[in-house]
CSV table of C-alpha atoms in Angstrom, one decimal:
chain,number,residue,atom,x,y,z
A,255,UNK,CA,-138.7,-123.5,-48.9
A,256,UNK,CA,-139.5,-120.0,-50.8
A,257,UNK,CA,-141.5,-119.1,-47.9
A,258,UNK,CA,-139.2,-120.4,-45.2
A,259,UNK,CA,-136.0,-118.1,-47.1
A,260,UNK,CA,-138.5,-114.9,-47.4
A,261,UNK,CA,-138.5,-115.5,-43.8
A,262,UNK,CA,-135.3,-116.1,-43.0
A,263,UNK,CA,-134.5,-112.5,-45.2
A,264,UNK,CA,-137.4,-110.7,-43.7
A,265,UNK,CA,-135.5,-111.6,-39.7
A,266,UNK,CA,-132.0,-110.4,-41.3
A,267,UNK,CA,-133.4,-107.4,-42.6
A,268,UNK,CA,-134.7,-106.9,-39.3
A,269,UNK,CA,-131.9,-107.4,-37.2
A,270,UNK,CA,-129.5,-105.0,-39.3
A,271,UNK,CA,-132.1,-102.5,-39.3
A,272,UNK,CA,-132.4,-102.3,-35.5
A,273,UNK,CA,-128.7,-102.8,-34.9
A,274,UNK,CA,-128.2,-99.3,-37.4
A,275,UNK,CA,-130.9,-97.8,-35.4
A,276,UNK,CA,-129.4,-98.9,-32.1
A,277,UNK,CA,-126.1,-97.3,-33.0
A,278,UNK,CA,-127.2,-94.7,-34.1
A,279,UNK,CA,-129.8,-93.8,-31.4
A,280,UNK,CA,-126.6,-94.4,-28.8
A,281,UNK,CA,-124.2,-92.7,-30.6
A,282,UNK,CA,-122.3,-90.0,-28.7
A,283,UNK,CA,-121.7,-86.6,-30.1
A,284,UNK,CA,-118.1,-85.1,-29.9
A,285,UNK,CA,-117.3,-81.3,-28.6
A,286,UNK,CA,-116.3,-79.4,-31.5
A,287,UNK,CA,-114.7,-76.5,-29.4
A,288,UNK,CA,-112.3,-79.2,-28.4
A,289,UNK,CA,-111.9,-82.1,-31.4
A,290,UNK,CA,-110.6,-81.8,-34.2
A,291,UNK,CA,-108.1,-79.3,-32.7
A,292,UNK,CA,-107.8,-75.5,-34.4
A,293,UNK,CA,-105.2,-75.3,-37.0
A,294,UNK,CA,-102.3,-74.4,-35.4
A,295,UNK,CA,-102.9,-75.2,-32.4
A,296,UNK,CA,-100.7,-77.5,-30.1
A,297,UNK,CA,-101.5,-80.6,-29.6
A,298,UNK,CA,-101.2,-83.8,-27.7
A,299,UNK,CA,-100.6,-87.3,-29.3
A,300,UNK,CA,-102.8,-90.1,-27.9
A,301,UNK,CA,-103.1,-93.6,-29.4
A,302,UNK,CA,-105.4,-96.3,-28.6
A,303,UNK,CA,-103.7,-99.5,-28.5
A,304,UNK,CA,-106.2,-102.6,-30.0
A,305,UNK,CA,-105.7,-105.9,-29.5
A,306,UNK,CA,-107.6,-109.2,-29.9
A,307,UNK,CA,-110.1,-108.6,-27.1
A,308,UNK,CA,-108.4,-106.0,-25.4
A,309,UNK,CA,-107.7,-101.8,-25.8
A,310,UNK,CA,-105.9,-99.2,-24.1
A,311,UNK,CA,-104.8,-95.9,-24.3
A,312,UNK,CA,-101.3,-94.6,-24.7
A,313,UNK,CA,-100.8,-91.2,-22.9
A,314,UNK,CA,-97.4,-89.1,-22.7
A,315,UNK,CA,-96.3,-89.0,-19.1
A,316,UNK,CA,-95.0,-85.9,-19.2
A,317,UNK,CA,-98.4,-84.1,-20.4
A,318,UNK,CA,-100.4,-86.4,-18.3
A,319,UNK,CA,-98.4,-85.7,-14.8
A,320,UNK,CA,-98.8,-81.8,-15.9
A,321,UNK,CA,-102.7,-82.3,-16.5
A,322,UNK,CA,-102.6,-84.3,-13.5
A,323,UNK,CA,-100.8,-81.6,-11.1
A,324,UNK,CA,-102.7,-78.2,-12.5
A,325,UNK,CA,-106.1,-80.5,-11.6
A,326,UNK,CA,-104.9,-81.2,-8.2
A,327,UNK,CA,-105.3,-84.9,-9.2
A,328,UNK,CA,-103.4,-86.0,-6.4
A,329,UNK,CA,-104.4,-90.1,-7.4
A,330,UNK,CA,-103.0,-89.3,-10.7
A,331,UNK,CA,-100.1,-87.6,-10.1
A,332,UNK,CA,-99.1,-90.5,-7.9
A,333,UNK,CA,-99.5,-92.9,-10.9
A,334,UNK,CA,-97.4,-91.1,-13.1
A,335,UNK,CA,-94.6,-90.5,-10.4
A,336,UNK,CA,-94.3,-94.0,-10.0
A,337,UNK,CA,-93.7,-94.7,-14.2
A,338,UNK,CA,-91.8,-91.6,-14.3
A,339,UNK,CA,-88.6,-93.3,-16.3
A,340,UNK,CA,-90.7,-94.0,-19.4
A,341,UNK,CA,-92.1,-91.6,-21.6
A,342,UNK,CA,-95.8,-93.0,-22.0
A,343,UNK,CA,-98.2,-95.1,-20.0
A,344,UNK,CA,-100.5,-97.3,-21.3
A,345,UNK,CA,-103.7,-97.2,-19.6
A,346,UNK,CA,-106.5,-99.9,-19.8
A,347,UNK,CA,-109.3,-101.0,-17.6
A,348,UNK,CA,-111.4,-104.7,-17.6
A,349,UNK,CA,-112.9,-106.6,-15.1
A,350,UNK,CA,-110.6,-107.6,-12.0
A,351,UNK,CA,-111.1,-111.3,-12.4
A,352,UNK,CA,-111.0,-111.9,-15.6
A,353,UNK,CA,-108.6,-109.0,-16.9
A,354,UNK,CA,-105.8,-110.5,-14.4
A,355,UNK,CA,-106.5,-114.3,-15.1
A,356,UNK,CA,-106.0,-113.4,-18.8
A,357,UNK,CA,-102.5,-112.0,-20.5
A,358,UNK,CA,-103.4,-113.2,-23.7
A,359,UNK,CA,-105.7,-114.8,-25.9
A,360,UNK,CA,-104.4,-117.8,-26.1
A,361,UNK,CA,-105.1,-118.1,-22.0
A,362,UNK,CA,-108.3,-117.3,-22.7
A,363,UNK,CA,-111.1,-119.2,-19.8
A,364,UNK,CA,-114.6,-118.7,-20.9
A,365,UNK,CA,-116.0,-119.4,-17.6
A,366,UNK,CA,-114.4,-116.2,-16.6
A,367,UNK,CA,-115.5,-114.2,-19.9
A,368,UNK,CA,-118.9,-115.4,-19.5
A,369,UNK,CA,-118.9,-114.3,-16.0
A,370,UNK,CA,-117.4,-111.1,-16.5
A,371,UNK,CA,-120.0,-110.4,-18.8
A,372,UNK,CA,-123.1,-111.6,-17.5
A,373,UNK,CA,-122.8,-111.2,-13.9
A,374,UNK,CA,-126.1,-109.0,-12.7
A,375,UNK,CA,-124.8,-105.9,-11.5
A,376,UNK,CA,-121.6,-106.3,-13.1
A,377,UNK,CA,-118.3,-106.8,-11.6
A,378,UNK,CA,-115.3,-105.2,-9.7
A,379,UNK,CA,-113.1,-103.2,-11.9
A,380,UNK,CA,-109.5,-102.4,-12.5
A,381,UNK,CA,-107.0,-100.4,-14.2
A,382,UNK,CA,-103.4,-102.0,-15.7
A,383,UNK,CA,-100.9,-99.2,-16.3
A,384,UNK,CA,-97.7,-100.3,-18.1
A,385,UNK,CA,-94.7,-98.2,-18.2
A,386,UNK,CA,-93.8,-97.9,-22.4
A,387,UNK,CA,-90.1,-96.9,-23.3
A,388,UNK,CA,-90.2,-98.4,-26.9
A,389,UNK,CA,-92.0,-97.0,-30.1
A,390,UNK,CA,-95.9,-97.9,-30.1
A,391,UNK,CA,-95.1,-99.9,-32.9
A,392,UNK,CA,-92.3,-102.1,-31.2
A,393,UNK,CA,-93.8,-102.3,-28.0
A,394,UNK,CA,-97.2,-103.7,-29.6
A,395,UNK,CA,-96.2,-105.9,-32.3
A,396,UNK,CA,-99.9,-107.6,-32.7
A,397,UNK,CA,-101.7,-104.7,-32.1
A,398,UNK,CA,-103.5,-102.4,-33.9
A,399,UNK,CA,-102.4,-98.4,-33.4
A,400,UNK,CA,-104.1,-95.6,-34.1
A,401,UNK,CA,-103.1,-92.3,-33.3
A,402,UNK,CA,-105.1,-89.3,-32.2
A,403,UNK,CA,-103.9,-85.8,-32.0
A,404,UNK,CA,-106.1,-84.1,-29.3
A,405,UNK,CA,-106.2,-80.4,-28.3
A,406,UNK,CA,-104.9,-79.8,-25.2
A,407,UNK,CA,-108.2,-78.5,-23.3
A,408,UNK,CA,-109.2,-82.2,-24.7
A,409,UNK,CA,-106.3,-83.8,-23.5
A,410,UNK,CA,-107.0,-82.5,-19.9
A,411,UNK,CA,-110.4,-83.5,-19.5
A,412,UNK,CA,-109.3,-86.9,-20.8
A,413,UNK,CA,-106.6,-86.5,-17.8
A,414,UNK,CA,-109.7,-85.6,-15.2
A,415,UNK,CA,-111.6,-88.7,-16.3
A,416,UNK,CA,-108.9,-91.1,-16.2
A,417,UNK,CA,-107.7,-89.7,-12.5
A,418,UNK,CA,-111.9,-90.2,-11.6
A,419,UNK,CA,-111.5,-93.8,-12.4
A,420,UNK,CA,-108.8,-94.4,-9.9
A,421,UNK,CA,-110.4,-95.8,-6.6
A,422,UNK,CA,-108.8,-93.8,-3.7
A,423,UNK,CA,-107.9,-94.8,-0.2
A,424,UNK,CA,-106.9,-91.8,2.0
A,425,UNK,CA,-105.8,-89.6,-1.1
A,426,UNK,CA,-103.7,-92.1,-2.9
A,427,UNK,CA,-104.4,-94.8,-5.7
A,428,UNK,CA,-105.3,-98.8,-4.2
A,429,UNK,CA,-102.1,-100.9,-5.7
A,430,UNK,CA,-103.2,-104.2,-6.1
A,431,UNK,CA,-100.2,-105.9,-7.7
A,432,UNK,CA,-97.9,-106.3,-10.6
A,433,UNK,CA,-99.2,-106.2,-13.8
A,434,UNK,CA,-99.7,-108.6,-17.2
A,435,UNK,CA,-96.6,-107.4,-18.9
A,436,UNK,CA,-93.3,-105.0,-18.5
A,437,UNK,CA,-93.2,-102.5,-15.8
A,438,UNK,CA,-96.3,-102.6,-15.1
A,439,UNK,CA,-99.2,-103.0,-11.8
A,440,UNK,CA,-102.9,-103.1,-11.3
A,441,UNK,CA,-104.6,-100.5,-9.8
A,442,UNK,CA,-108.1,-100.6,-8.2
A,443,UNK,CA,-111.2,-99.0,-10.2
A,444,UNK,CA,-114.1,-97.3,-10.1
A,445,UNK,CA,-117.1,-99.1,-12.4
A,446,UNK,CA,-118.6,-101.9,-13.2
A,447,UNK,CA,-117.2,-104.3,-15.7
A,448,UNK,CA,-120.3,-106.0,-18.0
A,449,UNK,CA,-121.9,-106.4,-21.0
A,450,UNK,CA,-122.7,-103.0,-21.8
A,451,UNK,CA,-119.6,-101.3,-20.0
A,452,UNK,CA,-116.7,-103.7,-21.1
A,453,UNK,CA,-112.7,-101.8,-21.6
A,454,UNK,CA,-113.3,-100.8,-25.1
A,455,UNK,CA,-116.5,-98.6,-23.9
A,456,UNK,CA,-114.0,-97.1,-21.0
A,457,UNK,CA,-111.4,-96.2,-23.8
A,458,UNK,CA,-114.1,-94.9,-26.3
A,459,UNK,CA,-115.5,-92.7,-22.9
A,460,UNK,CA,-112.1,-91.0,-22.2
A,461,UNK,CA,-112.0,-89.9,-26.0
A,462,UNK,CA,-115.2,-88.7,-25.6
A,463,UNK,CA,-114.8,-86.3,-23.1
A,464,UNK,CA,-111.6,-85.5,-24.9
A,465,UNK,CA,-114.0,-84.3,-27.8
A,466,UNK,CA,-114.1,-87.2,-29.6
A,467,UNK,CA,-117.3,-89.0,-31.5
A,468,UNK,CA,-118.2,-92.1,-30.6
A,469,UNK,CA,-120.5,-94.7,-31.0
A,470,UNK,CA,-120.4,-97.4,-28.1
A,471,UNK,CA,-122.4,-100.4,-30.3
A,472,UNK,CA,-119.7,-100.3,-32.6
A,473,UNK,CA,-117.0,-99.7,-29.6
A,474,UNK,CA,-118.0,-103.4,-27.8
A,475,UNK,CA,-114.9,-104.7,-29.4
A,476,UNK,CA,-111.3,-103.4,-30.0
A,477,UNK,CA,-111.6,-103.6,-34.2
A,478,UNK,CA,-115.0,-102.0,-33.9
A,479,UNK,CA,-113.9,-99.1,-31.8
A,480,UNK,CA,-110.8,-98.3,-34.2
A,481,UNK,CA,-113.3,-98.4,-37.0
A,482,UNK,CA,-115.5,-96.0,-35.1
A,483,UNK,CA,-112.3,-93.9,-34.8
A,484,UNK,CA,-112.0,-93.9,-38.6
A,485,UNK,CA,-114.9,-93.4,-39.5
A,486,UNK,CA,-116.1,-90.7,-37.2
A,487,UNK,CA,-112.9,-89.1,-36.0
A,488,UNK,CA,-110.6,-88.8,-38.9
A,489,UNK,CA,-107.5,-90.4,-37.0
A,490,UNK,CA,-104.0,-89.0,-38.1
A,491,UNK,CA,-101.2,-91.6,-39.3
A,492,UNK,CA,-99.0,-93.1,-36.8
């Protein structure tokens, strides 16, 4: 039994040795020229939006349609003309099966997580934008918030990543229905959706090229990737 527990340790020890080492070998560095933004310096608010299984971004409309226009984003700038009554958009992206079969957790088919996971190659992709009128807060009761404050060179090359992840047909955005919840539709994506490139590791990209540190081990699921936010990227209050 002594020997059969020395084991048992030794194989623990292991494994959180080699997970560290993973993480830390795959960790992505942030852009200090753009994150944390220069005191003083305007800023744009940005939130990520974590649920069970599930994160998105919140992005003001206004800022985003600017960013969008002065790129020549046309994809983009379509997006945001169509939400333009609410003041933010949140932004996620998941695989197309599985993301529109599932509106919440409860729902939840694990022949279509597995799937979505494990399928060779990976799987179609898409984006759900959601018009957001309501306080972050209000509008996302069970979900954790945390809020960003990103410079504004940050902020637009979050806004030229997020319009590159927009499939395009003849200029403008593929609509491919409504979406989970509120005003909201599903757009198709560039990407593959899988194991190692699920919606948390899209979110945790986009704050990336905004600047952001990030460390896509701990990013696989929504409470990890807030951690990684805390820890790494000093997250202001909501």
């Amino acid at each position: 039994m002594r020997r059969l527990a020395r084991r048992v340790a030794a194989l623990v020890v292991t494994l959180f040795v080699t997970l560290v080492l993973t993480a830390w070998l795959t960790a992505r560095p942030g852009s200090p020229s753009l994150y944390p933004p220069a005191p003083g310096e305007e800023t744009v608010t940005v939130r990520l939006v974590a649920g069970p299984w599930h994160s998105g971004l919140l992005l003001p409309r206004d800022t985003l349609a600017r960013a969008a226009e002065e790129a020549g984003a046309g994809a983009l700038l379509e997006v945001t003309g169509r939400f333009r009554a609410y003041p933010a958009l949140e932004v996620g992206w998941g695989d197309a099966g599985f993301y529109r079969a599932v509106p919440t957790l409860q729902s939840l088919d694990w022949r279509l997580a597995l799937r979505a996971l494990f399928t060779p190659g990976g799987r179609p992709a898409v984006l759900h934008v959601v018009g957001v009128a309501a306080e972050p807060g209000a509008a996302f009761p069970e979900a954790e918030i945390v809020t960003l404050q990103l410079s504004q060179a940050g902020f637009r090359r979050l806004a030229a990543a997020l319009a590159q992840s927009f499939t395009r047909r003849d200029g403008h955005p593929v609509v491919l229905g409504p979406g989970l919840y509120g005003p909201s539709l599903f757009y198709e994506a560039q990407g593959r959706f899988g194991l190692l490139h699920v919606c948390n590791h899209w979110s945790a990209g986009l704050l990336n090229e905004a600047g952001l540190p990030v460390t896509p081990l701990l990013d696989t699921l929504p409470r990890g990737l807030a951690l990684d936010l805390a820890w790494r990227a000093r997250p202001h209050a909501p």
